[in-house]
N, CA and C of each residue as an Amber inpcrd file, in Angstrom:
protein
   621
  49.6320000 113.0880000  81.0810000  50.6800000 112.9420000  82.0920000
  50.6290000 114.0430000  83.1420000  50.5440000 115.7120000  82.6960000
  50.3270000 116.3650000  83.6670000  49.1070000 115.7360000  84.8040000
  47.8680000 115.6420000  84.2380000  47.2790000 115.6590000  85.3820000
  47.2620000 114.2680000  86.2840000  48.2120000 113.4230000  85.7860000
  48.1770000 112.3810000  86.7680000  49.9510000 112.8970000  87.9000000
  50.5680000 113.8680000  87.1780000  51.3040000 113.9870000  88.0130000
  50.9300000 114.6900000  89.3820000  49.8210000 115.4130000  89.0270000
  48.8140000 116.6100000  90.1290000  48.3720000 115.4610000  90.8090000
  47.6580000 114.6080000  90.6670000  46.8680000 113.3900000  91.0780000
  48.2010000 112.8910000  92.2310000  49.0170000 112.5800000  91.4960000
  50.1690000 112.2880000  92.0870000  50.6020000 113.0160000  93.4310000
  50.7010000 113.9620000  92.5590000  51.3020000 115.7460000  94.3300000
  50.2550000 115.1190000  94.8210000  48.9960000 115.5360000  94.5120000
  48.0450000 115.7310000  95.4240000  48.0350000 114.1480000  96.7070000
  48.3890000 113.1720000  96.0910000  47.8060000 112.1660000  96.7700000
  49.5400000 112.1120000  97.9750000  50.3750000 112.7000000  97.6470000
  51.7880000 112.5680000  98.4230000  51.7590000 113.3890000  99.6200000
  50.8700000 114.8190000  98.8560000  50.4580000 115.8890000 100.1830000
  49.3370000 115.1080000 101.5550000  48.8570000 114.6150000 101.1220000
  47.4770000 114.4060000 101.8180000  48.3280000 113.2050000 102.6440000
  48.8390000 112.2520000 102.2640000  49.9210000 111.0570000 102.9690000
  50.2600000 112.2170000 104.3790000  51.0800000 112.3760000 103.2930000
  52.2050000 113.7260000 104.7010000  51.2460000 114.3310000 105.5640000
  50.0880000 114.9500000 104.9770000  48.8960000 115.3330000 106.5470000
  48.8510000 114.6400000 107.0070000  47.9530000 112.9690000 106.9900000
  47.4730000 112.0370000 107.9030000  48.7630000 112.1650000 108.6190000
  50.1540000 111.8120000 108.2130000  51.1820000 111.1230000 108.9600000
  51.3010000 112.4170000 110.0360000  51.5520000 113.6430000 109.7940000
  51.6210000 115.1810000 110.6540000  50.3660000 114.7930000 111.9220000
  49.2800000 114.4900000 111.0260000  48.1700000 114.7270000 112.0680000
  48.2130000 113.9870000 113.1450000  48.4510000 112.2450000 112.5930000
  48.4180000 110.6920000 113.5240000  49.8510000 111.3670000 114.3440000
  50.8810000 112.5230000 113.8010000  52.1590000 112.0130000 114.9340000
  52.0000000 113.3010000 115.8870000  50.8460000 114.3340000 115.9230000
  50.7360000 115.2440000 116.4180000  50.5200000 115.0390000 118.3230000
  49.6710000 114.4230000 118.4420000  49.1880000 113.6400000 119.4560000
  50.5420000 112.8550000 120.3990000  51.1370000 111.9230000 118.9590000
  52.2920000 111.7600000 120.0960000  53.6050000 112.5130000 120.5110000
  53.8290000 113.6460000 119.7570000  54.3000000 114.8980000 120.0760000
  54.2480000 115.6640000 121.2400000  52.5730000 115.8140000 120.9080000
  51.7680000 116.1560000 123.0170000  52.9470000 115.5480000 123.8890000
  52.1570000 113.8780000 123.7240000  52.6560000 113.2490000 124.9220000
  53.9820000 113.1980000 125.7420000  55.0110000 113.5270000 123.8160000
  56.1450000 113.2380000 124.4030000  57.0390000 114.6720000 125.1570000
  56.1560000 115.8940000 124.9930000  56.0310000 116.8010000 125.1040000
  55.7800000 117.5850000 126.7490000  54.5840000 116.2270000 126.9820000
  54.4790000 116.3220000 128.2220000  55.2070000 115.8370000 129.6570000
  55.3180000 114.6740000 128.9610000  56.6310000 113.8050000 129.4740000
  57.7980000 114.3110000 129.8230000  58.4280000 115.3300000 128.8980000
  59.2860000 115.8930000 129.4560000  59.2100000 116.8810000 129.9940000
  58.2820000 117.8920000 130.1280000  57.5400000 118.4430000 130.9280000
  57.8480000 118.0690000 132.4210000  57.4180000 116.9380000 132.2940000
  57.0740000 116.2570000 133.8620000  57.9750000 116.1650000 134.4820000
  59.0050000 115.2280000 133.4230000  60.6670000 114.7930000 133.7900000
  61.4230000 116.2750000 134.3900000  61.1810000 117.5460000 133.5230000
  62.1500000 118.5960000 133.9130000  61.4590000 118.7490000 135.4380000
  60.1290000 119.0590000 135.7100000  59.1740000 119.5120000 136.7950000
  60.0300000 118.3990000 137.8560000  60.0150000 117.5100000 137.9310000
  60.4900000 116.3070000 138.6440000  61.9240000 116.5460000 139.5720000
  62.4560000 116.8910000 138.4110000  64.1560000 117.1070000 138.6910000
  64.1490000 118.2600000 139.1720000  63.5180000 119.7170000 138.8040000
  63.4940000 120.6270000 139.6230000  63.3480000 120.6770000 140.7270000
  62.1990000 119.9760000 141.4390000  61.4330000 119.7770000 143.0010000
  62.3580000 119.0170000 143.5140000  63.0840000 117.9880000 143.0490000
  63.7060000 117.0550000 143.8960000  65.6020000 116.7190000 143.9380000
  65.4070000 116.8480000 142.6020000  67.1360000 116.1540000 141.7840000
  68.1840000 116.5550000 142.8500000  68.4220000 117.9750000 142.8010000
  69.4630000 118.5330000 143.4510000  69.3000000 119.3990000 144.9060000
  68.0030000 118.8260000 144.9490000  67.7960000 119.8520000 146.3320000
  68.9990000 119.8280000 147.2320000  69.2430000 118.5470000 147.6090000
  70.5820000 118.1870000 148.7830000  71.7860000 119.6980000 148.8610000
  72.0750000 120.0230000 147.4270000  72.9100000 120.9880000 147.2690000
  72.6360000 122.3340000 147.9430000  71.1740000 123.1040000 148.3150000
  71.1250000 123.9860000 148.9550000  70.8360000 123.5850000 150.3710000
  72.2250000 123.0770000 150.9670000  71.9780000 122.7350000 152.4110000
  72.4280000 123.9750000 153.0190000  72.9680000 124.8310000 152.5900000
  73.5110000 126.3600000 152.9620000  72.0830000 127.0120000 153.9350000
  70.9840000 126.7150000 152.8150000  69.9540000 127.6850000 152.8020000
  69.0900000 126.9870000 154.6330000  68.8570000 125.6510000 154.0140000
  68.5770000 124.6610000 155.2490000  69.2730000 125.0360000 156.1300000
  70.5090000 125.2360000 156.4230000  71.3360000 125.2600000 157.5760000
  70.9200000 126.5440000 158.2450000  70.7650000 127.3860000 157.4840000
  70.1990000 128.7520000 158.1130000  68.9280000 128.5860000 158.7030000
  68.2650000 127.7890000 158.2280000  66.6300000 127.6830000 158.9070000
  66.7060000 126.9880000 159.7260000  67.6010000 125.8390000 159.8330000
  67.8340000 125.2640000 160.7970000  68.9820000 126.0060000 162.6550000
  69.2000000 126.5480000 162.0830000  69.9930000 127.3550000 163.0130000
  69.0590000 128.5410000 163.5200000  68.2550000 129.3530000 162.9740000
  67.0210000 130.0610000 163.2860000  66.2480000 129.3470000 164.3590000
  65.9340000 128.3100000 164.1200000  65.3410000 127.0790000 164.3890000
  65.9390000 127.1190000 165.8380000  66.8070000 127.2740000 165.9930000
  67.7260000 126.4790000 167.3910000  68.1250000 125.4780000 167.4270000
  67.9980000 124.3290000 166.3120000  67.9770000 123.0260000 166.5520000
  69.6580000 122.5120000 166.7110000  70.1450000 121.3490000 166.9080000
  70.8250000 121.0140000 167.7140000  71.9000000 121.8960000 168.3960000
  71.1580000 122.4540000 169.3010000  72.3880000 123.8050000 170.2130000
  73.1480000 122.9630000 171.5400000  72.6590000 121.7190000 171.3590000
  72.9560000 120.9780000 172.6740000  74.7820000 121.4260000 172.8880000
  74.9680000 121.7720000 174.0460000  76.3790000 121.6760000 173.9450000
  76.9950000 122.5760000 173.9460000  76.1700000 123.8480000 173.7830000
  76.4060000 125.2350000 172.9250000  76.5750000 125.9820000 174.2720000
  75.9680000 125.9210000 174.8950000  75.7000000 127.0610000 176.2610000
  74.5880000 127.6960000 175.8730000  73.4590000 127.8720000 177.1700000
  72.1000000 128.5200000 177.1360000  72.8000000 130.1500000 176.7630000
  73.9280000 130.5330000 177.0840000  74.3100000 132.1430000 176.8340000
  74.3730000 132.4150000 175.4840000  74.2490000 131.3810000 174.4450000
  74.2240000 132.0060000 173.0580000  73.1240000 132.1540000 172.3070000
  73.2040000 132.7100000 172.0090000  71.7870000 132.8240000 170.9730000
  71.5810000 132.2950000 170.1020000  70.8220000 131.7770000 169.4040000
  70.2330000 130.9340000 168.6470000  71.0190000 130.9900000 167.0650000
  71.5100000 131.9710000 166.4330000  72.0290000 132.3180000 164.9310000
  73.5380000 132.0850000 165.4710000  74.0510000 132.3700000 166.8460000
  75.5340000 132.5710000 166.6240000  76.0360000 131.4870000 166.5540000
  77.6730000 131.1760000 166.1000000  78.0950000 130.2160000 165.6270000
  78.8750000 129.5090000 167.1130000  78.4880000 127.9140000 166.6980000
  78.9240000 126.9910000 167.3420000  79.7000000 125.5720000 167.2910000
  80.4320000 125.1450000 167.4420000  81.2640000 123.7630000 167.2280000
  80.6860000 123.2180000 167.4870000  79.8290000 122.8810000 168.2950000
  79.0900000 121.5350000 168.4310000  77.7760000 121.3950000 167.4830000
  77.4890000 122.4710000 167.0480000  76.0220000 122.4030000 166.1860000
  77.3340000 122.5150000 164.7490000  78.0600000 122.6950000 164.2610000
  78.4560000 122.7850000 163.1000000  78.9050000 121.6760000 162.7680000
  79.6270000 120.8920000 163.7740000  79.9540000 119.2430000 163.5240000
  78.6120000 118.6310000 163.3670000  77.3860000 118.4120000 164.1360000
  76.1780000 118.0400000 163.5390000  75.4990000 118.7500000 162.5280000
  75.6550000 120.0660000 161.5630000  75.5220000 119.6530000 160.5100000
  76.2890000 119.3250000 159.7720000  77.3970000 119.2480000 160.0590000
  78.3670000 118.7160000 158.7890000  77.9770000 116.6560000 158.7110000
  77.5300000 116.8050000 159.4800000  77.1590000 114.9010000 159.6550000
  75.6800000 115.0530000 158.9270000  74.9990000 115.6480000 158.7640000
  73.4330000 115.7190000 158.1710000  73.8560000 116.0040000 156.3700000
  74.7390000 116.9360000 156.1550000  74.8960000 117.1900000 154.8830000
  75.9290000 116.0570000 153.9660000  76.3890000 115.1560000 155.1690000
  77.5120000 114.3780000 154.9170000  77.0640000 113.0290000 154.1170000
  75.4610000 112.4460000 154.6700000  74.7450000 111.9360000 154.9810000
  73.9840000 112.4360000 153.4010000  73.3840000 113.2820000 153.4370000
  72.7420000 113.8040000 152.0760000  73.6290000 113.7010000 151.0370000
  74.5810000 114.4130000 150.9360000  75.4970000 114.3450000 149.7210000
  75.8300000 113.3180000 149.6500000  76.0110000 112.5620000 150.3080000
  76.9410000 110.3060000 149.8040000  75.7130000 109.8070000 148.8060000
  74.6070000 109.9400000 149.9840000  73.5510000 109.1190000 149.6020000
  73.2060000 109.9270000 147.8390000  73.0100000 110.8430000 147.5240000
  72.5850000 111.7870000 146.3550000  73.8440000 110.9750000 145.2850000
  75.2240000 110.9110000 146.2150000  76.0480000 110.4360000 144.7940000
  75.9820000 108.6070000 145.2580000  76.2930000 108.6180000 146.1900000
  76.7290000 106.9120000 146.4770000  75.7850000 105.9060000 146.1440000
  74.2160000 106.4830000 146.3730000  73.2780000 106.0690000 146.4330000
  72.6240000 105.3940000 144.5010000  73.6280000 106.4340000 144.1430000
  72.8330000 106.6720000 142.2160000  73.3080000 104.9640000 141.8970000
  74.6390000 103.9100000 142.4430000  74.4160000 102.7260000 142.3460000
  73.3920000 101.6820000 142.4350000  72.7820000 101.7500000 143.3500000
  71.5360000 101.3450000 144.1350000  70.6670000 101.7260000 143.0830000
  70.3790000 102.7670000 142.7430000  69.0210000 103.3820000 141.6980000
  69.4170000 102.5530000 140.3700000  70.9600000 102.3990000 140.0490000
  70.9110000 102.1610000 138.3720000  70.2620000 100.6300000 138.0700000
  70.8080000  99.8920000 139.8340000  70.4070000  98.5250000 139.8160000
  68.9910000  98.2840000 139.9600000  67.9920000  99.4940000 140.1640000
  66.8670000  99.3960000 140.4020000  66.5420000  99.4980000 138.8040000
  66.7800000 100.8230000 138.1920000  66.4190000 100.8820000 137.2040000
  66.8010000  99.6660000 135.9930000  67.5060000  98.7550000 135.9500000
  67.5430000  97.7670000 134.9600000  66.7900000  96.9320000 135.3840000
  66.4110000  96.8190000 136.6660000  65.4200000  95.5280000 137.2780000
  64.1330000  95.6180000 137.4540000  63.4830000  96.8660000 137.5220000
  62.4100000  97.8450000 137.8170000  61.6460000  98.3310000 136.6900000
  62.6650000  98.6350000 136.0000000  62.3190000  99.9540000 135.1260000
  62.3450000 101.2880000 135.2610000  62.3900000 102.4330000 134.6160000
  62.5000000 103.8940000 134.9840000  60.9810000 104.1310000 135.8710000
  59.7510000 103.8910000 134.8980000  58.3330000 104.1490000 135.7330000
  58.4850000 103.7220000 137.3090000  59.0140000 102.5710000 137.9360000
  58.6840000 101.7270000 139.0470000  59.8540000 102.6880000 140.0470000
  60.9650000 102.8100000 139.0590000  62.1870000 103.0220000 140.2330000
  61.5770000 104.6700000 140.3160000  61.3580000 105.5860000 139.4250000
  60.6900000 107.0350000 139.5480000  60.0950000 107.2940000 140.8640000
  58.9070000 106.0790000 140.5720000  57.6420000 106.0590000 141.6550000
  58.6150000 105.9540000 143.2000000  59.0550000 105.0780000 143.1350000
  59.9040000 104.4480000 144.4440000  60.8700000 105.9920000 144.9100000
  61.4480000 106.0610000 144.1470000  62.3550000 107.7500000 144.9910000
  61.5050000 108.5850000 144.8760000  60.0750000 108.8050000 143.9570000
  59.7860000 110.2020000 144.8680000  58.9290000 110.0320000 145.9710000
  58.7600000 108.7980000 146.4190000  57.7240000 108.3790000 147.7720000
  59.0180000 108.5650000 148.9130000  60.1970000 108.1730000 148.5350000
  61.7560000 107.6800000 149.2260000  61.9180000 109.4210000 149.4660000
  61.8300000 110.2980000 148.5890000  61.9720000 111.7190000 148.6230000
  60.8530000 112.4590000 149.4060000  59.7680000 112.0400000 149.1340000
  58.7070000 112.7500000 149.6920000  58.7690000 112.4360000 151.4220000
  59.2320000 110.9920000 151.8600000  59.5060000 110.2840000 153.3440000
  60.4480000 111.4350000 154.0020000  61.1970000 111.6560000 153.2240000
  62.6040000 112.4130000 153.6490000  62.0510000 113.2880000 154.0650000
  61.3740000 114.1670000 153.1830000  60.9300000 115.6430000 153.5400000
  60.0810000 115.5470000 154.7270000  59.3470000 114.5480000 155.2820000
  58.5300000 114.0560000 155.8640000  59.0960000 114.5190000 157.1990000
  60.4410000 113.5790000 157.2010000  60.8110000 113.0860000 158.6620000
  62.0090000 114.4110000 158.8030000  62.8310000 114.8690000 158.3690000
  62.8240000 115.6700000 158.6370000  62.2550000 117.0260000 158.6860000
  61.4280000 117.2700000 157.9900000  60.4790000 118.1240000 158.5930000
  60.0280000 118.3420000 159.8170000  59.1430000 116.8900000 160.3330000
  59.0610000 116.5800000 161.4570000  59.7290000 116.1670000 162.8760000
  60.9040000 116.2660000 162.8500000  61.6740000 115.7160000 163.3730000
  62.9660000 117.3080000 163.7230000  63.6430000 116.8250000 165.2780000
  64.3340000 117.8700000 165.7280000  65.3910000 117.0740000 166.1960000
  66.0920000 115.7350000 166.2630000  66.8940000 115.0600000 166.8780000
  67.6770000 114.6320000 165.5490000  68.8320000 114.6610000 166.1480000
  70.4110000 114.1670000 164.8730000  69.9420000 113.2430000 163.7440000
  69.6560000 112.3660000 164.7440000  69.4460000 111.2220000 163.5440000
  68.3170000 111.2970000 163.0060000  67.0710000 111.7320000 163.2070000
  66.1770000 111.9500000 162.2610000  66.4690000 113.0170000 161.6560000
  67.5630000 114.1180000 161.4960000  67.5110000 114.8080000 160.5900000
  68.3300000 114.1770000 159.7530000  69.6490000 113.3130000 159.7870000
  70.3100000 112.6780000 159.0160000  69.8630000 111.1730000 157.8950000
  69.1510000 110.9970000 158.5100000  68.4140000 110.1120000 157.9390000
  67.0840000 110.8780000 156.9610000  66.6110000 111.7170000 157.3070000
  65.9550000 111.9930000 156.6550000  66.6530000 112.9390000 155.2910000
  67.6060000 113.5250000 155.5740000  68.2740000 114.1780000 154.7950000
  68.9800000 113.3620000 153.7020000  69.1940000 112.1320000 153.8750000
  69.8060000 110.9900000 153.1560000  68.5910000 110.4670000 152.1010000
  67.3160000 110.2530000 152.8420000  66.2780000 110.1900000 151.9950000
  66.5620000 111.3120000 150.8930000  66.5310000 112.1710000 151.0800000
  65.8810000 113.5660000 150.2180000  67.2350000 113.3250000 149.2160000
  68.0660000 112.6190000 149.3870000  69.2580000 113.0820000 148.6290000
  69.6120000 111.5800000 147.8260000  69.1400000 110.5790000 148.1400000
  68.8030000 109.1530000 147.2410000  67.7190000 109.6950000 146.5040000
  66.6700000 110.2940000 147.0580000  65.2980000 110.4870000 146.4070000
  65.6250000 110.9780000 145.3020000  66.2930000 112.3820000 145.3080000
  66.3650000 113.2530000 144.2380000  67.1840000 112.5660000 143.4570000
  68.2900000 111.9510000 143.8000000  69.0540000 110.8500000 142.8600000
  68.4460000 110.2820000 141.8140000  67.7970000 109.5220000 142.6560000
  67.1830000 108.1590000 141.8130000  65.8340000 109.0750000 140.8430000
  65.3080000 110.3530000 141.2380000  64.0550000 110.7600000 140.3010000
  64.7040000 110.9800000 138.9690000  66.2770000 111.8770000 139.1750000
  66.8840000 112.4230000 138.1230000  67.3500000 110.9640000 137.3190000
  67.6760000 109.9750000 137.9660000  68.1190000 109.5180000 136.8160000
  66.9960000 108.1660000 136.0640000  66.3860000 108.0760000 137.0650000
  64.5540000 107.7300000 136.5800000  64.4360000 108.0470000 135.1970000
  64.0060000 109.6360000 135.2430000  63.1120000 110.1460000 134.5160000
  64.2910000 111.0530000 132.9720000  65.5910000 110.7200000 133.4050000
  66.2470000 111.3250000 131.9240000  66.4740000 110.4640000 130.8470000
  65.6640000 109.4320000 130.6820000  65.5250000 108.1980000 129.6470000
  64.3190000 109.2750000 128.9360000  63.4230000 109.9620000 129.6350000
  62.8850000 110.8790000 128.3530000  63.5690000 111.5270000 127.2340000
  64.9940000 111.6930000 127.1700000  65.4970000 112.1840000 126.1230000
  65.5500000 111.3100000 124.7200000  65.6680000 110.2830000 125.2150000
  65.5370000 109.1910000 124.2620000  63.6050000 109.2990000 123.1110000
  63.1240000 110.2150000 123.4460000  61.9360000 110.2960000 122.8730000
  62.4670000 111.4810000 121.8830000  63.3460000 111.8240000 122.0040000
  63.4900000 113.7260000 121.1610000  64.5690000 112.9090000 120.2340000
  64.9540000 112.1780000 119.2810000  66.1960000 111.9770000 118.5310000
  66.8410000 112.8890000 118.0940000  66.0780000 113.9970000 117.7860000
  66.5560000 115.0200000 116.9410000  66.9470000 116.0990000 117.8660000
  66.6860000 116.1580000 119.5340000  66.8950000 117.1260000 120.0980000
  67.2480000 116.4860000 121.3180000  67.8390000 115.1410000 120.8430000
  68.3300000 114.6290000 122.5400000  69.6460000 115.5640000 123.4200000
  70.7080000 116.3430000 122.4070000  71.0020000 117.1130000 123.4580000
  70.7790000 118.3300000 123.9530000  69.5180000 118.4610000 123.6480000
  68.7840000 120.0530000 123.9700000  67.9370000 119.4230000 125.9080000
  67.6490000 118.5010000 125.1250000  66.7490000 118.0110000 126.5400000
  67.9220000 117.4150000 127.3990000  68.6000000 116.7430000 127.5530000
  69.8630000 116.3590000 128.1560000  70.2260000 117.9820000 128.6250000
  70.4960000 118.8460000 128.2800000  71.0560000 119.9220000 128.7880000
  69.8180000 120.5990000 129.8000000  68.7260000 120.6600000 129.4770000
  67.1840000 120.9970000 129.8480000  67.4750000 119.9780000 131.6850000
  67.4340000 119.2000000 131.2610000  67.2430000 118.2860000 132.4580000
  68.5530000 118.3240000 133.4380000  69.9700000 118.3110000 132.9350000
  70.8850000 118.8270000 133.8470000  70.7140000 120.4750000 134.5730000
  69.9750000 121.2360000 133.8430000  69.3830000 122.6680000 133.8940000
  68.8220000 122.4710000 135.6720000  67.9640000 121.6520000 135.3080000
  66.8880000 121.4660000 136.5030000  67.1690000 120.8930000 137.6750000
  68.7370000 120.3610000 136.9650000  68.9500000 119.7340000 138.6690000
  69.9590000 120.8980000 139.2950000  70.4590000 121.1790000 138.6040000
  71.4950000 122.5770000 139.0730000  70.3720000 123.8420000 139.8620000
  68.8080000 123.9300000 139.2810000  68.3470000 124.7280000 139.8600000
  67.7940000 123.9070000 141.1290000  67.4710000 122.7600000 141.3160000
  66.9690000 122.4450000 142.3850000  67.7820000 122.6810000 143.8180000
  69.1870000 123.2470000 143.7140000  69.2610000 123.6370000 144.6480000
  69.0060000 125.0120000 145.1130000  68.0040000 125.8320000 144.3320000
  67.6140000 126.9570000 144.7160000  66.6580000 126.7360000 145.5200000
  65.6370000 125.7350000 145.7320000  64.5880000 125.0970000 146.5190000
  64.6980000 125.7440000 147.7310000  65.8050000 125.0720000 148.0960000
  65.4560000 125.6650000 150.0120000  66.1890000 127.0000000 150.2700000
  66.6520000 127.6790000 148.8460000  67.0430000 129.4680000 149.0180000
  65.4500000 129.9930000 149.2830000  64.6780000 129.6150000 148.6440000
  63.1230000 129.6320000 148.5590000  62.4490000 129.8430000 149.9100000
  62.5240000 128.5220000 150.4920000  62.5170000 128.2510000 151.7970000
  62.9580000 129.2980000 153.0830000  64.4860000 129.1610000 152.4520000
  64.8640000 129.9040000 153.7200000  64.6170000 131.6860000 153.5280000
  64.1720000 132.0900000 152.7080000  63.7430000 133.4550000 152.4450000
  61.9850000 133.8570000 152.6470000  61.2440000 132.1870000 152.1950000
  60.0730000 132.3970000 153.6350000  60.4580000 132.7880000 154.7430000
  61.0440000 132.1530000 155.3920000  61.0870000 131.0410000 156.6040000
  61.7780000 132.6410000 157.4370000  62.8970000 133.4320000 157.0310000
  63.4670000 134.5820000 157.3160000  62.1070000 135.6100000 157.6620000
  61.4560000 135.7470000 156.5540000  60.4640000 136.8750000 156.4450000
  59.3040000 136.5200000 156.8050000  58.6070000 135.5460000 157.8500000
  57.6710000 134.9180000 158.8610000  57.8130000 133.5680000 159.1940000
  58.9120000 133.4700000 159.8080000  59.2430000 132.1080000 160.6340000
  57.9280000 131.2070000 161.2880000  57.2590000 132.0560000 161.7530000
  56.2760000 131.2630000 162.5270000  54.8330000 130.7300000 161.3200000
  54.9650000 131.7490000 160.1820000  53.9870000 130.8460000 159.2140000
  54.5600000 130.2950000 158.1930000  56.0560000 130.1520000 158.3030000
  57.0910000 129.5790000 157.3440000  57.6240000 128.3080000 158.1880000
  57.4050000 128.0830000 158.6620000  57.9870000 127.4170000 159.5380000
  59.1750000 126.2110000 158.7600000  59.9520000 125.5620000 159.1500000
  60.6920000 124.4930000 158.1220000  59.9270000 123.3620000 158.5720000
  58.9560000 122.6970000 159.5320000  57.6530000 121.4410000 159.2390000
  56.8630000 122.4480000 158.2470000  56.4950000 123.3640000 158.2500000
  55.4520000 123.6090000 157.3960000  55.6430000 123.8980000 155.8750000
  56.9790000 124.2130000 155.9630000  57.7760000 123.7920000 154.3600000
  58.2940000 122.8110000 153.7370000  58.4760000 121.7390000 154.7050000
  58.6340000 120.2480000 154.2530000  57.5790000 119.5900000 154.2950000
  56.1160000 120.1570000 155.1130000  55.5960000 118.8450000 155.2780000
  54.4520000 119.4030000 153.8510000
């Protein structure tokens, strides 16, 4: 009896390796995955929120002074440039919350992979056009992109928690983490952009 109980251990241990070894691999993956998902939400989720930082580069910038008088200088404060950004950030923030309807209906019809893909091309456009762009409405519009985009990536890609059972609210907290930092993004930006404007430029940080 002893040695069939050894026979026994032995053959229960060796089970439990294969099963360790075969689930190691998908561990990686799922490993990486969220990886990706946090990376994702960082670059994009919450950017909209550091419009503070934007507004400063944008005001460096000169951009919409129309209205202002040629006698002011470019940083000092103005009513007519502060009502146009309050319409650009107005525009970002709806779309970032108003917009997450639109994404959920994508995501049951789509899927997370399809609707992902779709806001960060929708996010990447944003950064695009306003980047490129110096007139109201292409900054508002583009700013609306960047703020559906980051929407729809964050809530895309937090169905990865559903891979961790045992640590779904570690990653749930991980991934709200990342969108709270994404509005450090354009503090980033605007602390280039301060300390060599002309090779920081805000096209050359969006585009």
């Amino acid at each position: 009896e002893p040695p069939a109980r050894a026979a026994a251990d032995d053959a229960q241990r060796s089970a439990a390796t294969a099963v360790a070894a075969a689930d190691d691999p998908q561990r990686q993956g799922r490993l990486v995955r969220c990886a990706l998902a946090i990376a994702m939400i960082f670059l994009s989720g919450g950017a909209v929120y550091g419009w503070p930082s934007m507004r400063q580069i944008l005001r460096r910038d000169g951009a919409l002074r129309e209205g202002c008088g040629g006698a002011l200088e470019d940083d000092a404060p103005c009513d007519a440039q502060e009502e146009r950004f309050g319409m650009i950030f107005t525009a970002g923030a709806w779309a970032n919350q108003g917009g997450r309807l639109l994404v959920g209906v994508a995501l049951d019809r789509f899927g997370p992979a399809r609707t992902a893909a779709a806001c960060s091309l929708a996010f990447a456009l944003g950064c695009v056009v306003f980047g490129a762009t110096t007139h109201l409405a292409g900054l508002v519009v583009g700013f609306a992109l960047i703020g559906v985009g980051g929407a729809g990536v964050q809530l895309a890609v937090q169905s990865v928690s559903a891979l961790f059972e045992e640590n779904r609210n570690l990653v749930m907290a991980l991934l709200s983490g990342a969108f709270q930092a994404a509005s450090g993004l354009f503090l980033v930006f605007d602390l280039a952009h301060d300390a060599a404007p002309a090779a920081c430029s805000r096209r050359t940080l969006l585009l």
